[in-house]
């Protein structure tokens, strides 16, 4: 039986009655992560992007285009994470982005945000699994006869299994793997920073594109296309608030964790952007599948021990991001399912309080897509980037609307600059959505189609069957009650 509630947050929504034990079977482990582990989680989400992927933007817009893209997208992420720090300290639920948008934009806005995030986090590990296979094959760890799909399968089985084992154990192991990757980046910086030649940054000849120059060899179109690759330096940092229900003190730990992670990523991203093309040339690095080791070999020769170490650590960086984004997709799916937006069985948790079905189902889909695309990680990542940029528009809009509609809401942290800060991020995120179509219209179109189908499912089915006792829905109903009283 469903009951209808009519107000700003619940208009045209039906809530289903559930048993008293419904939430008892959907519990996450509290207090598993402090702010240091949360910062490590934030770095883990993104660190693979420092080892590869971003450099393809050199072939898209030249070093100048990618530099501008890095600055613009870095500004977007900094502004957005400041807004997320406020919202996650105010509404600390596993739904994170969906929960913030649910309170600010209503059920449709919340669901759309959650699904866009879920598209991003489901596709990113699928893409990273293909990169892991590439690194394993390049390092000669396995015989050449071993097919790539078996590597995808092993990666999913091992790391989904660890997450099912327990969140505390998973986060600690993730922290160790991330630390290895960070050490490798530091070794790369200290070993290479003295060999930069600024002429290498501008070794791509200007084309006849509009606005082309030695700084922007592919002109304005190349600059726009570079925005997507600027995102790769930071993609998925917004997933830190998904651990809110498992953190020790979300009001204190969430802002500290996400902002510490963002600071580390900005520094490493800037260093990679300067050192890699500055030592080995923008033209060569724009076509490299393994830019850091190739840059080292360009300076120190083919038998460089540093190149070998960084090559192995690059695999650790890929594993760290793969491992951590599995955590992210499971928590977003868990929250949407627990509240009834998606089938409820997906949010069941086991004895160790991990959402095992929400871990297995997207992992299975990701593995199938990795195989079906023939290991084309590029198209999978472009689908992920489209989902990400759509969610960024809605997340920043959520912060703005919460500040306007609920100025007296108790906040554990307040964003410096208020809505002006997240308005900057909102404009840049909207530009980034457009850029995804410039880079790969097919991938962006596929992602948009999936999002439309998901919205249709919500509109015609699940919006009549939501769960009133889910934390994100309780937050929304509290806001509605306060509206009525005022």
Coordinates of C-alpha atoms in Angstrom, one line a residue:
X1 CA 0.0 0.0 0.0
X2 CA 1.3 3.5 -0.9
X3 CA 0.5 6.8 0.7
X4 CA 0.9 10.2 -1.1
X5 CA 2.5 13.2 0.5
X6 CA 2.0 16.6 -1.1
X7 CA 4.7 19.2 -0.6
X8 CA 7.8 20.6 -2.2
X9 CA 9.8 17.4 -1.7
X10 CA 7.2 14.7 -2.1
X11 CA 4.7 15.9 -4.6
X12 CA 3.5 13.1 -6.9
X13 CA 5.5 10.6 -5.0
X14 CA 4.1 7.4 -3.4
X15 CA 5.7 5.7 -0.4
X16 CA 5.4 1.9 0.2
X17 CA 4.9 0.4 3.6
X18 CA 7.8 -1.9 4.6
X19 CA 8.5 -4.2 7.5
X20 CA 10.3 -3.1 10.6
X21 CA 13.3 -5.2 9.7
X22 CA 13.7 -3.5 6.2
X23 CA 16.5 -1.3 7.2
X24 CA 18.0 -3.9 9.5
X25 CA 19.0 -5.9 6.4
X26 CA 20.5 -2.7 4.9
X27 CA 23.1 -1.5 7.4
X28 CA 26.6 -0.3 6.7
X29 CA 29.5 -0.5 9.2
X30 CA 29.8 2.7 11.2
X31 CA 33.1 4.3 12.1
X32 CA 35.2 2.4 9.6
X33 CA 36.9 5.5 8.2
X34 CA 38.5 8.6 9.7
X35 CA 39.5 11.7 7.7
X36 CA 42.9 10.3 6.8
X37 CA 41.4 7.2 5.2
X38 CA 38.8 9.4 3.5
X39 CA 41.6 11.5 2.0
X40 CA 43.3 8.3 0.9
X41 CA 40.1 7.2 -0.7
X42 CA 39.8 10.5 -2.6
X43 CA 43.3 10.2 -3.9
X44 CA 42.8 6.5 -4.7
X45 CA 39.7 7.3 -6.9
X46 CA 41.8 9.6 -9.1
X47 CA 45.4 8.6 -9.0
X48 CA 45.4 6.4 -12.1
X49 CA 44.7 9.5 -14.0
X50 CA 48.2 10.8 -13.2
X51 CA 49.8 7.8 -14.8
X52 CA 47.9 7.8 -18.1
X53 CA 44.9 9.1 -19.9
X54 CA 45.4 12.9 -19.4
X55 CA 48.3 12.9 -21.8
X56 CA 45.9 12.2 -24.7
X57 CA 44.8 15.7 -24.3
X58 CA 48.1 16.9 -25.7
X59 CA 47.1 15.4 -29.0
X60 CA 43.7 17.1 -28.7
X61 CA 44.7 20.6 -27.9
X62 CA 48.5 20.8 -27.5
X63 CA 50.2 21.7 -24.2
X64 CA 48.7 25.1 -24.1
X65 CA 45.2 23.7 -24.6
X66 CA 45.6 21.1 -22.0
X67 CA 47.1 23.6 -19.6
X68 CA 44.0 25.8 -19.9
X69 CA 41.8 22.8 -19.6
X70 CA 43.7 21.7 -16.4
X71 CA 43.3 25.2 -14.9
X72 CA 39.6 25.5 -15.8
X73 CA 38.7 21.9 -14.7
X74 CA 40.9 22.2 -11.6
X75 CA 39.0 25.4 -10.7
X76 CA 35.7 23.6 -11.3
X77 CA 36.7 20.7 -9.0
X78 CA 38.0 22.9 -6.3
X79 CA 34.9 25.0 -6.2
X80 CA 32.7 21.9 -6.4
X81 CA 34.5 20.0 -3.6
X82 CA 34.1 23.0 -1.3
X83 CA 30.4 22.8 -1.9
X84 CA 30.5 19.0 -1.4
X85 CA 32.4 19.5 1.9
X86 CA 29.5 21.6 3.1
X87 CA 26.7 19.3 1.9
X88 CA 28.4 16.1 3.1
X89 CA 28.8 17.6 6.6
X90 CA 25.2 18.6 6.6
X91 CA 23.5 15.5 5.1
X92 CA 25.9 12.6 5.8
X93 CA 24.3 9.6 4.0
X94 CA 25.5 6.9 1.7
X95 CA 23.5 8.5 -1.0
X96 CA 25.9 11.5 -1.1
X97 CA 25.2 13.2 -4.4
X98 CA 21.8 11.7 -4.8
X99 CA 21.0 12.6 -1.2
X100 CA 22.1 16.2 -1.6
X101 CA 20.1 16.7 -4.9
X102 CA 17.1 14.8 -3.4
X103 CA 16.8 17.4 -0.6
X104 CA 17.5 20.4 -2.9
X105 CA 15.9 19.5 -6.2
X106 CA 13.3 16.9 -5.3
X107 CA 12.9 13.2 -6.1
X108 CA 13.4 13.6 -9.9
X109 CA 16.5 15.7 -9.5
X110 CA 17.9 13.4 -6.8
X111 CA 17.4 10.3 -8.9
X112 CA 18.8 11.9 -12.0
X113 CA 21.9 12.9 -10.1
X114 CA 22.3 9.5 -8.6
X115 CA 22.0 7.7 -11.9
X116 CA 24.5 10.0 -13.6
X117 CA 26.9 9.2 -10.8
X118 CA 26.2 5.5 -11.1
X119 CA 26.9 5.6 -14.9
X120 CA 30.2 7.3 -14.2
X121 CA 31.2 4.8 -11.4
X122 CA 30.0 1.7 -13.3
X123 CA 31.9 2.6 -16.5
X124 CA 35.1 3.9 -15.0
X125 CA 36.2 0.5 -13.5
X126 CA 35.3 -1.3 -16.7
X127 CA 37.6 1.1 -18.6
X128 CA 40.4 0.8 -15.9
X129 CA 40.2 -3.0 -16.1
X130 CA 41.3 -2.8 -19.7
X131 CA 44.1 -0.5 -18.8
X132 CA 45.2 -2.9 -16.0
X133 CA 45.2 -5.7 -18.7
X134 CA 47.4 -3.5 -20.9
X135 CA 49.9 -2.9 -18.1
X136 CA 50.0 -6.6 -17.2
X137 CA 50.6 -7.5 -20.8
X138 CA 53.2 -4.8 -21.3
X139 CA 55.2 -5.9 -18.2
X140 CA 55.2 -9.5 -19.3
X141 CA 53.8 -10.7 -16.1
X142 CA 51.7 -13.4 -17.9
X143 CA 52.3 -15.4 -21.1
X144 CA 51.2 -13.7 -24.3
X145 CA 48.7 -16.5 -24.9
X146 CA 46.6 -15.4 -21.9
X147 CA 43.6 -13.4 -23.2
X148 CA 42.9 -9.9 -21.9
X149 CA 39.4 -10.8 -20.7
X150 CA 40.8 -13.2 -18.1
X151 CA 42.7 -10.3 -16.6
X152 CA 39.5 -8.2 -16.4
X153 CA 37.7 -11.2 -14.7
X154 CA 40.4 -11.7 -12.1
X155 CA 40.6 -8.0 -11.3
X156 CA 36.8 -7.9 -10.7
X157 CA 36.7 -11.2 -8.7
X158 CA 39.6 -10.2 -6.4
X159 CA 38.7 -6.6 -5.7
X160 CA 34.9 -7.1 -5.5
X161 CA 35.6 -10.0 -3.2
X162 CA 37.8 -7.9 -0.9
X163 CA 35.0 -5.3 -0.6
X164 CA 32.5 -8.0 0.3
X165 CA 34.9 -9.2 3.0
X166 CA 34.6 -5.8 4.8
X167 CA 34.8 -2.1 4.3
X168 CA 37.4 -1.4 7.0
X169 CA 39.8 -4.0 5.5
X170 CA 39.1 -2.7 2.0
X171 CA 39.8 0.9 2.8
X172 CA 43.0 0.1 4.6
X173 CA 44.3 -2.1 1.7
X174 CA 43.3 0.6 -0.7
X175 CA 45.3 3.2 1.4
X176 CA 48.4 1.0 1.2
X177 CA 48.1 0.5 -2.6
X178 CA 47.6 4.3 -3.1
X179 CA 50.6 5.0 -1.0
X180 CA 52.8 2.9 -3.3
X181 CA 51.5 4.9 -6.3
X182 CA 52.1 8.2 -4.5
X183 CA 55.7 7.1 -3.8
X184 CA 56.2 6.4 -7.4
X185 CA 54.9 9.8 -8.5
X186 CA 57.3 11.4 -6.0
X187 CA 60.2 9.3 -7.3
X188 CA 59.3 10.4 -10.9
X189 CA 59.2 14.1 -9.9
X190 CA 62.5 14.1 -8.1
X191 CA 64.2 12.0 -10.8
X192 CA 62.9 14.1 -13.8
X193 CA 62.3 17.7 -12.7
X194 CA 65.8 18.8 -13.4
X195 CA 65.5 17.7 -17.1
X196 CA 62.7 19.9 -18.2
X197 CA 63.2 21.9 -21.5
X198 CA 60.4 24.3 -22.1
X199 CA 60.9 24.0 -25.9
X200 CA 59.5 20.4 -25.6
X201 CA 56.2 21.8 -24.4
X202 CA 55.6 23.5 -27.8
X203 CA 56.9 21.0 -30.3
X204 CA 53.5 20.4 -32.0
X205 CA 53.3 22.5 -35.2
X206 CA 50.3 24.8 -35.4
X207 CA 47.4 23.7 -37.7
X208 CA 45.1 26.0 -39.7
X209 CA 42.3 25.7 -37.1
X210 CA 40.7 28.9 -35.8
X211 CA 42.9 30.6 -33.2
X212 CA 45.8 28.2 -33.8
X213 CA 49.3 29.2 -32.5
X214 CA 52.4 27.5 -31.1
X215 CA 50.7 27.7 -27.7
X216 CA 47.3 26.4 -29.0
X217 CA 48.4 24.3 -32.1
X218 CA 44.8 23.0 -32.6
X219 CA 43.1 26.3 -31.9
X220 CA 39.9 26.9 -30.1
X221 CA 38.3 23.5 -31.1
X222 CA 41.3 21.7 -29.7
X223 CA 41.0 23.7 -26.4
X224 CA 37.3 22.7 -26.1
X225 CA 38.2 19.0 -26.7
X226 CA 41.0 19.2 -24.1
X227 CA 38.5 20.0 -21.3
X228 CA 37.5 16.3 -21.1
X229 CA 41.1 15.3 -20.6
X230 CA 41.5 18.0 -18.0
X231 CA 38.8 16.2 -16.1
X232 CA 40.8 13.0 -16.0
X233 CA 43.2 14.6 -13.5
X234 CA 40.3 14.8 -11.0
X235 CA 37.6 12.4 -12.1
X236 CA 35.7 10.7 -9.2
X237 CA 37.0 12.8 -6.3
X238 CA 33.4 13.6 -5.7
X239 CA 32.9 10.1 -4.5
X240 CA 34.4 10.7 -1.0
X241 CA 31.0 11.7 0.5
X242 CA 29.7 8.2 -0.4
X243 CA 31.5 6.9 2.7
X244 CA 29.6 9.3 5.0
X245 CA 27.6 6.6 6.8
X246 CA 30.8 4.6 7.4
X247 CA 33.0 7.5 8.7
X248 CA 33.7 8.1 12.3
X249 CA 32.6 11.7 12.4
X250 CA 31.2 12.9 9.1
X251 CA 30.6 16.5 10.1
X252 CA 34.3 16.9 10.8
X253 CA 35.9 14.2 8.7
X254 CA 34.2 14.7 5.4
X255 CA 35.4 18.3 4.8
X256 CA 38.9 17.4 5.9
X257 CA 39.1 14.3 3.8
X258 CA 37.8 15.6 0.5
X259 CA 39.7 18.9 0.7
X260 CA 43.0 17.2 1.6
X261 CA 42.6 14.8 -1.3
X262 CA 41.8 17.7 -3.7
X263 CA 44.9 19.5 -2.7
X264 CA 47.2 16.5 -3.3
X265 CA 45.6 15.9 -6.7
X266 CA 46.0 19.5 -7.8
X267 CA 49.8 19.4 -7.0
X268 CA 50.4 16.0 -8.7
X269 CA 48.4 17.0 -11.7
X270 CA 50.3 20.2 -12.2
X271 CA 53.6 18.4 -11.8
X272 CA 52.7 15.7 -14.4
X273 CA 51.5 18.2 -16.9
X274 CA 54.8 20.1 -16.7
X275 CA 57.3 17.3 -16.3
X276 CA 56.1 14.6 -18.7
X277 CA 55.9 16.7 -21.9
X278 CA 58.6 19.0 -20.7
X279 CA 61.1 16.2 -20.7
X280 CA 59.9 13.9 -23.6
X281 CA 58.0 16.4 -25.8
X282 CA 54.2 17.1 -26.1
X283 CA 54.0 15.4 -29.5
X284 CA 55.4 12.1 -28.4
X285 CA 53.6 12.0 -25.1
X286 CA 50.2 12.9 -26.7
X287 CA 50.3 9.4 -28.3
X288 CA 51.7 7.4 -25.4
X289 CA 49.9 4.6 -23.6
X290 CA 52.5 4.7 -20.8
X291 CA 53.7 8.3 -20.6
X292 CA 55.7 8.3 -17.3
X293 CA 57.9 5.4 -18.0
X294 CA 58.4 6.5 -21.6
X295 CA 59.5 10.0 -20.4
X296 CA 62.0 8.4 -18.0
X297 CA 63.4 6.2 -20.7
X298 CA 63.8 9.2 -22.9
X299 CA 66.0 10.8 -20.3
X300 CA 67.8 7.8 -18.7
X301 CA 67.7 5.1 -21.4
X302 CA 65.8 1.9 -22.0
X303 CA 67.2 0.0 -19.0
X304 CA 66.4 2.6 -16.4
X305 CA 65.5 1.2 -13.0
X306 CA 63.4 4.2 -12.2
X307 CA 61.3 3.5 -15.4
X308 CA 60.8 -0.1 -14.3
X309 CA 59.7 1.0 -10.8
X310 CA 57.3 3.6 -12.1
X311 CA 55.9 1.1 -14.6
X312 CA 55.0 -1.3 -11.8
X313 CA 53.7 1.4 -9.6
X314 CA 51.5 2.6 -12.5
X315 CA 49.8 -0.7 -12.3
X316 CA 49.4 -0.1 -8.5
X317 CA 47.8 3.3 -9.4
X318 CA 45.3 1.7 -11.8
X319 CA 44.5 -0.9 -9.2
X320 CA 43.9 1.8 -6.5
X321 CA 41.4 3.6 -8.7
X322 CA 39.8 0.4 -9.8
X323 CA 39.5 -0.8 -6.3
X324 CA 38.1 2.5 -4.9
X325 CA 35.6 3.2 -7.6
X326 CA 34.1 -0.2 -7.0
X327 CA 33.4 1.0 -3.4
X328 CA 31.8 4.2 -4.9
X329 CA 29.4 2.5 -7.3
X330 CA 28.3 0.0 -4.6
X331 CA 27.4 2.8 -2.2
X332 CA 25.5 4.9 -4.8
X333 CA 23.6 1.8 -6.0
X334 CA 22.9 0.8 -2.3
X335 CA 21.4 4.2 -1.5
X336 CA 19.2 4.4 -4.6
X337 CA 18.0 0.8 -4.0
X338 CA 17.4 1.3 -0.2
X339 CA 15.2 4.2 -0.9
X340 CA 13.2 2.3 -3.6
X341 CA 14.4 4.2 -6.6
X342 CA 15.9 1.0 -8.0
X343 CA 15.0 -2.6 -7.2
X344 CA 15.2 -3.1 -3.4
X345 CA 17.1 -6.4 -3.4
X346 CA 20.2 -4.5 -4.7
X347 CA 20.7 -2.9 -1.3
X348 CA 20.8 -6.0 0.9
X349 CA 23.8 -6.3 3.1
X350 CA 25.5 -9.4 4.5
X351 CA 26.8 -10.3 8.0
X352 CA 29.8 -8.1 7.5
X353 CA 27.5 -5.1 6.6
X354 CA 28.7 -4.8 3.1
X355 CA 26.2 -4.3 0.2
X356 CA 27.2 -7.5 -1.7
X357 CA 24.6 -7.4 -4.4
X358 CA 25.4 -3.8 -5.1
X359 CA 29.0 -4.8 -5.5
X360 CA 28.4 -7.8 -7.7
X361 CA 25.8 -6.5 -10.2
X362 CA 27.6 -3.4 -11.6
X363 CA 30.9 -5.4 -11.6
X364 CA 29.2 -8.1 -13.7
X365 CA 27.9 -5.4 -16.1
X366 CA 31.3 -3.7 -16.3
X367 CA 33.1 -7.0 -17.0
X368 CA 30.6 -7.8 -19.8
X369 CA 31.0 -4.3 -21.4
X370 CA 34.8 -4.5 -21.2
X371 CA 34.8 -7.7 -23.1
X372 CA 32.0 -6.6 -25.5
X373 CA 33.9 -3.4 -26.5
X374 CA 37.0 -5.4 -27.2
X375 CA 39.0 -3.7 -24.5
X376 CA 38.2 -0.2 -25.8
X377 CA 38.8 1.7 -22.5
X378 CA 38.5 5.0 -24.3
X379 CA 34.8 4.7 -25.2
X380 CA 34.0 3.4 -21.7
X381 CA 35.8 6.3 -20.1
X382 CA 34.0 8.8 -22.3
X383 CA 30.7 7.3 -21.2
X384 CA 31.9 7.8 -17.6
X385 CA 32.9 11.4 -18.2
X386 CA 29.5 12.3 -19.6
X387 CA 27.8 10.8 -16.5
X388 CA 30.2 12.7 -14.3
X389 CA 29.7 16.1 -16.0
X390 CA 25.9 15.8 -15.8
X391 CA 26.1 15.0 -12.1
X392 CA 28.4 18.0 -11.6
X393 CA 25.9 20.4 -13.0
X394 CA 23.2 19.0 -10.6
X395 CA 25.5 18.8 -7.6
X396 CA 26.5 22.4 -7.9
X397 CA 22.9 23.4 -8.5
X398 CA 22.0 21.5 -5.3
X399 CA 24.4 23.5 -3.2
X400 CA 23.0 26.7 -4.6
X401 CA 19.4 25.7 -4.0
X402 CA 20.1 24.5 -0.5
X403 CA 21.7 27.8 0.4
X404 CA 18.8 29.8 -1.0
X405 CA 15.9 27.6 0.3
X406 CA 17.4 26.5 3.6
X407 CA 19.8 29.2 4.9
X408 CA 19.2 28.2 8.5
X409 CA 20.0 24.6 8.0
X410 CA 22.7 23.4 10.5
X411 CA 25.9 22.9 8.6
X412 CA 29.1 21.3 9.9
X413 CA 31.1 23.3 7.4
X414 CA 30.3 26.3 5.2
X415 CA 31.7 26.8 1.7
X416 CA 33.9 29.9 1.4
X417 CA 32.2 32.3 -1.0
X418 CA 28.9 30.5 -0.7
X419 CA 26.9 30.2 -3.9
X420 CA 29.3 32.3 -5.8
X421 CA 31.9 29.5 -5.5
X422 CA 29.5 26.7 -6.7
X423 CA 28.1 29.0 -9.4
X424 CA 31.6 29.1 -11.0
X425 CA 31.7 25.3 -10.9
X426 CA 28.2 25.1 -12.3
X427 CA 29.1 27.1 -15.4
X428 CA 32.3 25.2 -16.0
X429 CA 30.5 21.9 -15.6
X430 CA 27.9 22.9 -18.2
X431 CA 30.7 23.7 -20.6
X432 CA 32.2 20.3 -19.9
X433 CA 29.0 18.5 -20.8
X434 CA 29.1 20.2 -24.2
X435 CA 32.8 19.2 -24.5
X436 CA 31.9 15.5 -24.1
X437 CA 30.0 15.6 -27.4
X438 CA 32.8 17.4 -29.1
X439 CA 35.3 14.6 -28.2
X440 CA 33.0 11.5 -28.7
X441 CA 29.4 12.1 -29.7
X442 CA 28.7 8.3 -29.8
X443 CA 29.8 7.7 -26.2
X444 CA 28.0 10.8 -24.9
X445 CA 24.9 9.8 -26.8
X446 CA 25.0 6.3 -25.4
X447 CA 25.3 7.6 -21.8
X448 CA 22.5 10.1 -22.4
X449 CA 20.3 7.4 -23.7
X450 CA 20.9 5.2 -20.7
X451 CA 20.1 8.2 -18.4
X452 CA 16.8 8.8 -20.3
X453 CA 15.7 5.2 -19.9
X454 CA 16.5 5.3 -16.2
X455 CA 14.4 8.5 -15.8
X456 CA 11.5 6.7 -17.6
X457 CA 11.8 3.8 -15.1
X458 CA 11.6 6.3 -12.2
X459 CA 8.7 8.3 -13.7
X460 CA 6.5 5.4 -14.6
X461 CA 7.3 2.9 -11.9
X462 CA 9.6 3.5 -8.9
X463 CA 8.4 7.0 -7.9
X464 CA 5.2 5.4 -6.7
X465 CA 7.1 2.9 -4.5
X466 CA 9.7 4.8 -2.5
X467 CA 10.7 4.0 1.1
X468 CA 9.9 6.7 3.5
X469 CA 12.3 5.5 6.2
X470 CA 15.4 5.6 4.0
X471 CA 17.7 8.3 5.4
X472 CA 17.7 10.5 2.2
X473 CA 13.9 10.4 2.2
X474 CA 13.7 11.3 5.9
X475 CA 15.9 14.3 5.3
X476 CA 13.6 15.4 2.5
X477 CA 10.4 14.9 4.6
X478 CA 12.0 16.9 7.5
X479 CA 12.6 19.8 5.1
X480 CA 9.0 19.5 3.9
X481 CA 7.7 19.5 7.5
X482 CA 9.8 22.6 8.3
X483 CA 8.3 24.3 5.2
X484 CA 4.8 23.7 6.5
X485 CA 5.5 25.0 9.9
X486 CA 7.0 28.2 8.6

